[in-house]
Tab-separated table of C-alpha atoms in Angstrom:
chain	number	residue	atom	x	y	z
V	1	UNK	CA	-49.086	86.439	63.282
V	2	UNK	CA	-45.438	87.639	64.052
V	3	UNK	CA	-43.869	90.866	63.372
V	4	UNK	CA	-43.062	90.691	60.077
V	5	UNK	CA	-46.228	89.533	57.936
V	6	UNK	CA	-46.072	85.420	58.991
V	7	UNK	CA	-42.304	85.079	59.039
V	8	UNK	CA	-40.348	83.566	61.987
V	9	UNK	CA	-38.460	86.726	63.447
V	10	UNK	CA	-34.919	85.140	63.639
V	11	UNK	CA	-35.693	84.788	59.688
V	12	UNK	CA	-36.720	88.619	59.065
V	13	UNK	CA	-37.404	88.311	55.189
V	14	UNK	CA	-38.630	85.415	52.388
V	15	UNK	CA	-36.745	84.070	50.401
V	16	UNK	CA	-36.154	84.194	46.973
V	17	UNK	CA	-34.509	81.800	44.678
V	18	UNK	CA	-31.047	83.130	42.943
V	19	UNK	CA	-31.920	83.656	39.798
V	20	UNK	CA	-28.761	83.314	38.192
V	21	UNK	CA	-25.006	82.599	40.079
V	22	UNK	CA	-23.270	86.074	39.935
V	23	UNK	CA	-19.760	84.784	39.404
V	24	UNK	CA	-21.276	82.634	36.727
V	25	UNK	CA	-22.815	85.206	35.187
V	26	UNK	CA	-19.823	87.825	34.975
V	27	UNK	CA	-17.639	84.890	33.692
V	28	UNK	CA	-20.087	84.890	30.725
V	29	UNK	CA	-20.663	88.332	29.768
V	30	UNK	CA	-16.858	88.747	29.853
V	31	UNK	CA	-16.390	86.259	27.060
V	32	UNK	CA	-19.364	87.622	25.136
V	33	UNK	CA	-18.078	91.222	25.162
V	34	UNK	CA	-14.968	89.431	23.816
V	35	UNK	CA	-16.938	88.205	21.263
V	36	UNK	CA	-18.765	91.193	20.364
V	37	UNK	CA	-15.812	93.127	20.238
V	38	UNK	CA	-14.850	90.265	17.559
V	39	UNK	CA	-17.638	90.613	15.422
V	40	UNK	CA	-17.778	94.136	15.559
V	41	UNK	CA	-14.300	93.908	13.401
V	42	UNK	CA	-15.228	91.097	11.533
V	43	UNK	CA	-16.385	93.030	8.318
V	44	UNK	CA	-13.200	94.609	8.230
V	45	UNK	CA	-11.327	90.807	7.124
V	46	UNK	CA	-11.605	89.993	3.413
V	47	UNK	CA	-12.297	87.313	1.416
V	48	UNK	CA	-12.760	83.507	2.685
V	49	UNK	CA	-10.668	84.080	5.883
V	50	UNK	CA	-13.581	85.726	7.208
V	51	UNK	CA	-15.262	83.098	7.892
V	52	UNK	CA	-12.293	81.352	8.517
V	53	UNK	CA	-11.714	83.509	11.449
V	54	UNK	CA	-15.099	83.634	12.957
V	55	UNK	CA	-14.820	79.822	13.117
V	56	UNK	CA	-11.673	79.916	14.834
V	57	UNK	CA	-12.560	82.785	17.365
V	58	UNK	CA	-15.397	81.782	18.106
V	59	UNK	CA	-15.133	78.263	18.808
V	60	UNK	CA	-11.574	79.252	20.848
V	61	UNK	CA	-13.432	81.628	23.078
V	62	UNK	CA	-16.263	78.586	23.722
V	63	UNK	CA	-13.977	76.496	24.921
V	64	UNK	CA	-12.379	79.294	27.560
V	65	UNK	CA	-15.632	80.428	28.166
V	66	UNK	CA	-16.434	76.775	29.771
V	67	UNK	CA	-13.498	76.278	31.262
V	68	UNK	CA	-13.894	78.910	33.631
V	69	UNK	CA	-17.731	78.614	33.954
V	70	UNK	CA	-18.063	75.531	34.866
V	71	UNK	CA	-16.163	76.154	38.379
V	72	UNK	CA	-19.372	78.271	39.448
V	73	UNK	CA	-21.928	76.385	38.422
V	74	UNK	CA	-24.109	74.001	40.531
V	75	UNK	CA	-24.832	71.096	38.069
V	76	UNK	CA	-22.409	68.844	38.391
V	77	UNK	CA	-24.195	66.487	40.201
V	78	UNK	CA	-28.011	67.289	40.260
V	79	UNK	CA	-31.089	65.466	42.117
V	80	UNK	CA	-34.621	66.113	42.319
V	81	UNK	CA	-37.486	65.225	43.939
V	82	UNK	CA	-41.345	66.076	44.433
V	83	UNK	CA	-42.656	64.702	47.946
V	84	UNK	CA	-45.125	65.369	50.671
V	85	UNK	CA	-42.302	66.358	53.813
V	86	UNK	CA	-42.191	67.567	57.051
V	87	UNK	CA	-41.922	71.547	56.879
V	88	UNK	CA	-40.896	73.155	59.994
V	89	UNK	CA	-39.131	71.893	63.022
V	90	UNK	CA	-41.803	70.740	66.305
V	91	UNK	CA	-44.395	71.020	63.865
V	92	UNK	CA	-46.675	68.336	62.512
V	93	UNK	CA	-47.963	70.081	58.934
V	94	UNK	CA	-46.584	68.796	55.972
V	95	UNK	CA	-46.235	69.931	52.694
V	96	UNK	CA	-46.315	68.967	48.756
V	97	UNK	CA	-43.307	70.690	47.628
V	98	UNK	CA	-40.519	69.318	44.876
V	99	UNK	CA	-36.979	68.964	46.294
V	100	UNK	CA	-33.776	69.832	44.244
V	101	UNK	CA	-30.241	68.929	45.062
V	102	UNK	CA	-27.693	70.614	43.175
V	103	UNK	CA	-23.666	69.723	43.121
V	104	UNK	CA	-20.977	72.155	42.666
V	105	UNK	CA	-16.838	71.930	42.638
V	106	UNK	CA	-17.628	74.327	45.490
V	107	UNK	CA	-20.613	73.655	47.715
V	108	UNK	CA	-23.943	72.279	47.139
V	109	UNK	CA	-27.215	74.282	46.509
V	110	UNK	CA	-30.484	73.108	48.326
V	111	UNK	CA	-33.893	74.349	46.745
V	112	UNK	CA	-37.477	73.802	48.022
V	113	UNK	CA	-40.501	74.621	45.931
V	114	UNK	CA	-43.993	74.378	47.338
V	115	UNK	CA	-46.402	72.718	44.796
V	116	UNK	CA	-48.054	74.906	44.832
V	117	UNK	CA	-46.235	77.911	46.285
V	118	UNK	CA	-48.152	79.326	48.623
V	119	UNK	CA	-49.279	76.824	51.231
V	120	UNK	CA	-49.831	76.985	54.870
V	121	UNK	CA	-50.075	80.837	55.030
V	122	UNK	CA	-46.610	81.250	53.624
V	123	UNK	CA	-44.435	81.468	50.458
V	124	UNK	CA	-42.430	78.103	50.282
V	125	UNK	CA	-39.514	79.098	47.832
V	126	UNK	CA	-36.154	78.714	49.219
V	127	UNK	CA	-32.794	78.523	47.337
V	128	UNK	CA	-29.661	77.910	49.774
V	129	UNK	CA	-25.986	77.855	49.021
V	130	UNK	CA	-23.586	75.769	51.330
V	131	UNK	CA	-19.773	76.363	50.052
V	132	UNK	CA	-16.703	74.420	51.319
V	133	UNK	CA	-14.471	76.469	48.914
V	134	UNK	CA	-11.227	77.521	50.536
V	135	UNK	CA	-11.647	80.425	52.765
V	136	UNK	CA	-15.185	79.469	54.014
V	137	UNK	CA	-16.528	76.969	56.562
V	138	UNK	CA	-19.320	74.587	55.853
V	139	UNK	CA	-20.373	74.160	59.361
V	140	UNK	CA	-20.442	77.872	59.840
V	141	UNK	CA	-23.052	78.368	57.297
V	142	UNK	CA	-24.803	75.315	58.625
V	143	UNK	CA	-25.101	76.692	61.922
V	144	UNK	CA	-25.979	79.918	60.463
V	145	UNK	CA	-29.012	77.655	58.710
V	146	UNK	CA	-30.228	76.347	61.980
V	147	UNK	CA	-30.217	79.430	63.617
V	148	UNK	CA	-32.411	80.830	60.818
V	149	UNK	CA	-34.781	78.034	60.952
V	150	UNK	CA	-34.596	77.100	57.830
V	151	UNK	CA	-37.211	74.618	56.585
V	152	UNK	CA	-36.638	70.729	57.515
V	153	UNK	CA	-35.689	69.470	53.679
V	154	UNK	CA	-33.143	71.752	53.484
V	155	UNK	CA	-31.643	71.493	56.713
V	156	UNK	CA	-32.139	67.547	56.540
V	157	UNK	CA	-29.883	67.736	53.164
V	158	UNK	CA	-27.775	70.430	54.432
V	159	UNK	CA	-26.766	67.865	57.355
V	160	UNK	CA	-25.917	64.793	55.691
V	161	UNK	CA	-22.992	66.709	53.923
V	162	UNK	CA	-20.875	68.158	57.114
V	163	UNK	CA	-18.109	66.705	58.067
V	164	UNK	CA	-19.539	64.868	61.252
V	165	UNK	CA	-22.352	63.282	59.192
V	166	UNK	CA	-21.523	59.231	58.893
V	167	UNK	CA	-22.559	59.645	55.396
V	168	UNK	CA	-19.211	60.796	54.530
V	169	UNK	CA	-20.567	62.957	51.152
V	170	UNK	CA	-18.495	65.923	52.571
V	171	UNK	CA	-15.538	64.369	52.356
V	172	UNK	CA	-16.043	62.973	48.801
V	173	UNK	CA	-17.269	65.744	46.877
V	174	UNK	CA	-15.378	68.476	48.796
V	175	UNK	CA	-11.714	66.348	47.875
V	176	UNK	CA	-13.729	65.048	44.507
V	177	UNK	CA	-14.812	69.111	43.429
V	178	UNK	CA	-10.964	70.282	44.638
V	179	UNK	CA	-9.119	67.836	42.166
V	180	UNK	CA	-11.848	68.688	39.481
V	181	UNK	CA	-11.038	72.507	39.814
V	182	UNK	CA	-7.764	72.376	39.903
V	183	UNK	CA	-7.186	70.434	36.962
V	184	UNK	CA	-9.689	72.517	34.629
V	185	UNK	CA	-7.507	75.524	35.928
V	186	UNK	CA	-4.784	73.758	34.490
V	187	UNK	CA	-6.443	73.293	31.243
V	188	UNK	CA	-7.161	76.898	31.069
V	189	UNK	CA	-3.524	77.848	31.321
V	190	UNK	CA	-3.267	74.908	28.449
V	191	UNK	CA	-5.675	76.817	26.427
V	192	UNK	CA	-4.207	80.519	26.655
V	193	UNK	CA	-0.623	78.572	25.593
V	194	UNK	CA	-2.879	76.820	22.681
V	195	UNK	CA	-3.719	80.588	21.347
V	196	UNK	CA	-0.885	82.018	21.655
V	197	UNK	CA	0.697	78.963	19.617
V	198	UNK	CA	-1.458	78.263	17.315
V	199	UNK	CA	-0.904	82.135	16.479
V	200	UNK	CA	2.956	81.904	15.765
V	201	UNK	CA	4.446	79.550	13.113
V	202	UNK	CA	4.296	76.684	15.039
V	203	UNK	CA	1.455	74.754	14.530
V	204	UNK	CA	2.656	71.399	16.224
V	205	UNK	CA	3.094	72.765	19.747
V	206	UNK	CA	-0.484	74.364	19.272
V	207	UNK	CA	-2.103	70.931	18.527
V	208	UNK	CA	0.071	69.594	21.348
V	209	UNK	CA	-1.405	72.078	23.738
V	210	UNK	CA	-4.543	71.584	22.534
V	211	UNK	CA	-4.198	67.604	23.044
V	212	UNK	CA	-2.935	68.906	26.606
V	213	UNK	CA	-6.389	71.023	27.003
V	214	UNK	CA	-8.511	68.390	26.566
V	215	UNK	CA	-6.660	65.513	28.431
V	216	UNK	CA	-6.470	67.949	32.190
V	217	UNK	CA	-10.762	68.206	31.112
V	218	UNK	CA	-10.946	64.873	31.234
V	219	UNK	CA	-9.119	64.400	34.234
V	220	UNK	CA	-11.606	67.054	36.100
V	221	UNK	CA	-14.126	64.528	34.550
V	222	UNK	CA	-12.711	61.880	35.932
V	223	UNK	CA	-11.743	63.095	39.233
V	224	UNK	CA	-15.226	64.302	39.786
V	225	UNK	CA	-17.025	60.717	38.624
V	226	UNK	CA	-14.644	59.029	41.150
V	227	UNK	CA	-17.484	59.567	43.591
V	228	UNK	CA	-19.495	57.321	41.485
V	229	UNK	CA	-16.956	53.840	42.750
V	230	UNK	CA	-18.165	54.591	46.316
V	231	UNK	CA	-21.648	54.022	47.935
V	232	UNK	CA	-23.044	56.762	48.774
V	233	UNK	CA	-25.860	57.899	51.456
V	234	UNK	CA	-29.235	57.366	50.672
V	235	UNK	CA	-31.235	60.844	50.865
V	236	UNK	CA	-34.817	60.270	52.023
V	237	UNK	CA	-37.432	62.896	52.011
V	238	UNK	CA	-40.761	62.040	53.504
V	239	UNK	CA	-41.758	58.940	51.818
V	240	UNK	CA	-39.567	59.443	48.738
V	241	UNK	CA	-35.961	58.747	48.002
V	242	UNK	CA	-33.762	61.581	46.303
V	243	UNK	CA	-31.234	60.171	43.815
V	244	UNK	CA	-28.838	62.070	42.284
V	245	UNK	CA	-27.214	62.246	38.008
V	246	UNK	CA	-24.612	63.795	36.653
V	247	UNK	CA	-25.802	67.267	35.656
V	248	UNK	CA	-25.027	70.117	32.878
V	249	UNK	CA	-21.707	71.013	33.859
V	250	UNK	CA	-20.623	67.349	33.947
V	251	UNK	CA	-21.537	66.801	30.365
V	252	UNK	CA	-20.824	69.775	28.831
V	253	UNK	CA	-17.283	69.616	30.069
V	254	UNK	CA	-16.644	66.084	28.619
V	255	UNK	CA	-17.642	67.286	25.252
V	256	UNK	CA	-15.048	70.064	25.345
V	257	UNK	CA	-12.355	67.972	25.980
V	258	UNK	CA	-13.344	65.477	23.438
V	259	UNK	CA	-13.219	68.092	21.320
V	260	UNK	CA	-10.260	69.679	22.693
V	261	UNK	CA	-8.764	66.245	21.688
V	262	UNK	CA	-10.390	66.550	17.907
V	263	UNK	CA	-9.192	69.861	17.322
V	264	UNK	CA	-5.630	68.784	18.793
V	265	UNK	CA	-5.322	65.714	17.271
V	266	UNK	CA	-6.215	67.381	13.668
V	267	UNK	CA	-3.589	69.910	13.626
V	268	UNK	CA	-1.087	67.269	14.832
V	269	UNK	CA	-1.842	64.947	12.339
V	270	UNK	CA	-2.138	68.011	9.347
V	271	UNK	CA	1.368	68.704	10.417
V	272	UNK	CA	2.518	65.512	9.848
V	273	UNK	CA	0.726	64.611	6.941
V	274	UNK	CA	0.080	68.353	4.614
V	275	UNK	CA	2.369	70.780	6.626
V	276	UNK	CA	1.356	73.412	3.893
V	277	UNK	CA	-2.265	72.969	3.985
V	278	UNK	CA	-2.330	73.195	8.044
V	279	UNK	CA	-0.599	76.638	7.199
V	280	UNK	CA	-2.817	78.141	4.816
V	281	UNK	CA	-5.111	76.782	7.169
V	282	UNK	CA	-4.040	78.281	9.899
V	283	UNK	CA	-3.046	81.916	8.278
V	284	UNK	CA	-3.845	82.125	4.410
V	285	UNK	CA	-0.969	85.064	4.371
V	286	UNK	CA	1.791	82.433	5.310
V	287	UNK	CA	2.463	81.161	1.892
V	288	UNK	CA	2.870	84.996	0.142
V	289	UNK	CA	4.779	86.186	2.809
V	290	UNK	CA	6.911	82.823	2.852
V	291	UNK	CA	7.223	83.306	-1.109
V	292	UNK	CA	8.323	86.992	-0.817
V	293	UNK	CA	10.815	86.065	2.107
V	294	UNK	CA	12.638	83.808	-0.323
V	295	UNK	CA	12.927	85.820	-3.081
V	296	UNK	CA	12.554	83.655	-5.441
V	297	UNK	CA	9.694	85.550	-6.901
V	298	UNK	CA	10.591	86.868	-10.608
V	299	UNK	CA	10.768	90.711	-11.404
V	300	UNK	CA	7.466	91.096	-13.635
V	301	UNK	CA	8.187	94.390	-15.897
V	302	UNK	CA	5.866	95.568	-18.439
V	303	UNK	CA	4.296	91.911	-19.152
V	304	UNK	CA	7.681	90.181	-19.616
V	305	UNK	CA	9.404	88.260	-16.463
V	306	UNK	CA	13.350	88.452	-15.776
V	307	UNK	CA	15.052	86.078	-13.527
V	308	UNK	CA	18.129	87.456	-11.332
V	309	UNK	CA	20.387	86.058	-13.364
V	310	UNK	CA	19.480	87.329	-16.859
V	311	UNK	CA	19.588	91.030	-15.630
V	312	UNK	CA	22.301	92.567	-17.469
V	313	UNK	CA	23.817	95.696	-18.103
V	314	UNK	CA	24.846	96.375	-21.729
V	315	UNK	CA	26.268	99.441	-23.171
V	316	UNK	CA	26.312	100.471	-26.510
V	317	UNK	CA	29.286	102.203	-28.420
């Protein structure tokens, strides 16, 4: 019994898993207090563009909303497994615990979860986060893991993605995950232009940033499946094999930029083919404040209509 009730003094506390990634989390109750703040003035819109604009709003702020998300999440690539292992280093107990290997544009996250939890006198429930993101050092926080004595599993996985590991996974997903993220940034940028566009009386260059959106998402897509065309490292734990699928993240972001490329390609083709039903669309107050702009509207007086021209001044003598 050690100092601190069964746990290994260079690792002074248990640990928990995250429950949720805090980056990922303020990213999303940012864009919900955008949309509450929405709703909250909804009531005050009249008519059928109510609900025209709670379409529009709404569905806009989903597709920012994931955007940005997706850069903190962890399932891009996901892989589980539940095996008998090897817990601790110079030890020969083993464990039943399940395995789960989760892919970011920015590191990877390694869980371990006993089945059950408590075995061998301890609480096996680990969630570790290894980043490569600019400004941080993978083999840093790999050392850091050894020194802690982290469970085998983890530090088994942890291994095959540093730099020096012949597997070569660092390499791909680290270069993969940066081309990924900085394309989605640039369909974020894509997406503001889109709003601010699609806003004005130009309708075209809104569906052409839209098109624009949903194109750089694919390419993230892309850039991140590219891993796929090379063989990667097989991961064994104990007797069982961990194999990893594209995850939430993954999928999620391909159907915003197919519909990215819906939304686009509708407006585009509505401006082509009924320019004036893309603008009431759009803004129902475009037509009445194009008809007043004219002035071509006739002067309606007591019931009876008079066109400029048969306004006349008489005078009687």
């Amino acid at each position: 019994m050690t100092l601190w009730d069964g746990d290994l003094p260079f690792y002074h506390q248990s640990r928990r898993p995250a429950g949720f990634s805090v980056p990922l989390l303020i990213v999303i109750l940012v864009f919900l207090a955008l949309a509450a703040s929405f709703l909250l003035i909804l009531p005050g819109i009249r008519g059928h563009s109510r609900w025209f604009w709670l379409v529009r709003v709404l569905l806009s702020l989903f597709i920012g909303a994931e955007i940005v998300a997706v850069h903190f999440s962890a399932e891009w690539s996901v892989g589980r497994v539940n095996t008998n292992t090897s817990y601790k280093a110079f030890s020969a107990a083993r464990v039943r615990a399940l395995v789960g290997l989760h892919v970011g544009l920015e590191g990877i996250n390694i869980t371990l979860t006993g089945t059950p939890v408590q075995q061998l006198n301890e609480t096996i429930n680990y969630n570790e986060q290894f980043s490569w993101r600019f400004g941080e050092s993978y083999v840093e926080e790999y050392t850091e893991a050894l020194e802690k004595g982290l469970p085998d599993p983890v530090l088994y996985l942890a291994e095959k993605f540093t730099p020096s590991s012949p597997c070569g996974l660092y390499r791909q997903y680290r270069i993969a995950g940066h081309y990924a993220s900085a394309t989605l940034w640039v369909a974020f940028c894509f997406w503001l232009l889109s709003n601010a566009l699609l806003s004005m009386p130009v309708p075209l260059y809104g569906g052409l940033t839209l098109l624009a959106t949903g194109a750089f998402a694919l390419f993230s897509v892309l850039a991140f499946a590219s891993i796929s065309s090379v063989p990667l490292c097989p991961l064994h734990l104990g007797s069982s094999l961990i194999t990893s699928h594209y995850g939430a993240a993954f999928w999620v972001t391909l159907a915003t930029g197919v519909l990215c490329l819906i939304l686009g390609a509708a407006v585009v083709g509505l401006h082509y083919a009924r320019p004036s039903a893309l603008r009431t669309f759009l803004d129902e107050s475009v037509k009445n404040c194009g008809n007043q702009a004219g002035g071509a509207s006739p002067l309606n007086l007591n019931n009876q209509q008079f066109g400029a021209s048969e306004l006349t001044n008489s005078t009687s003598l």
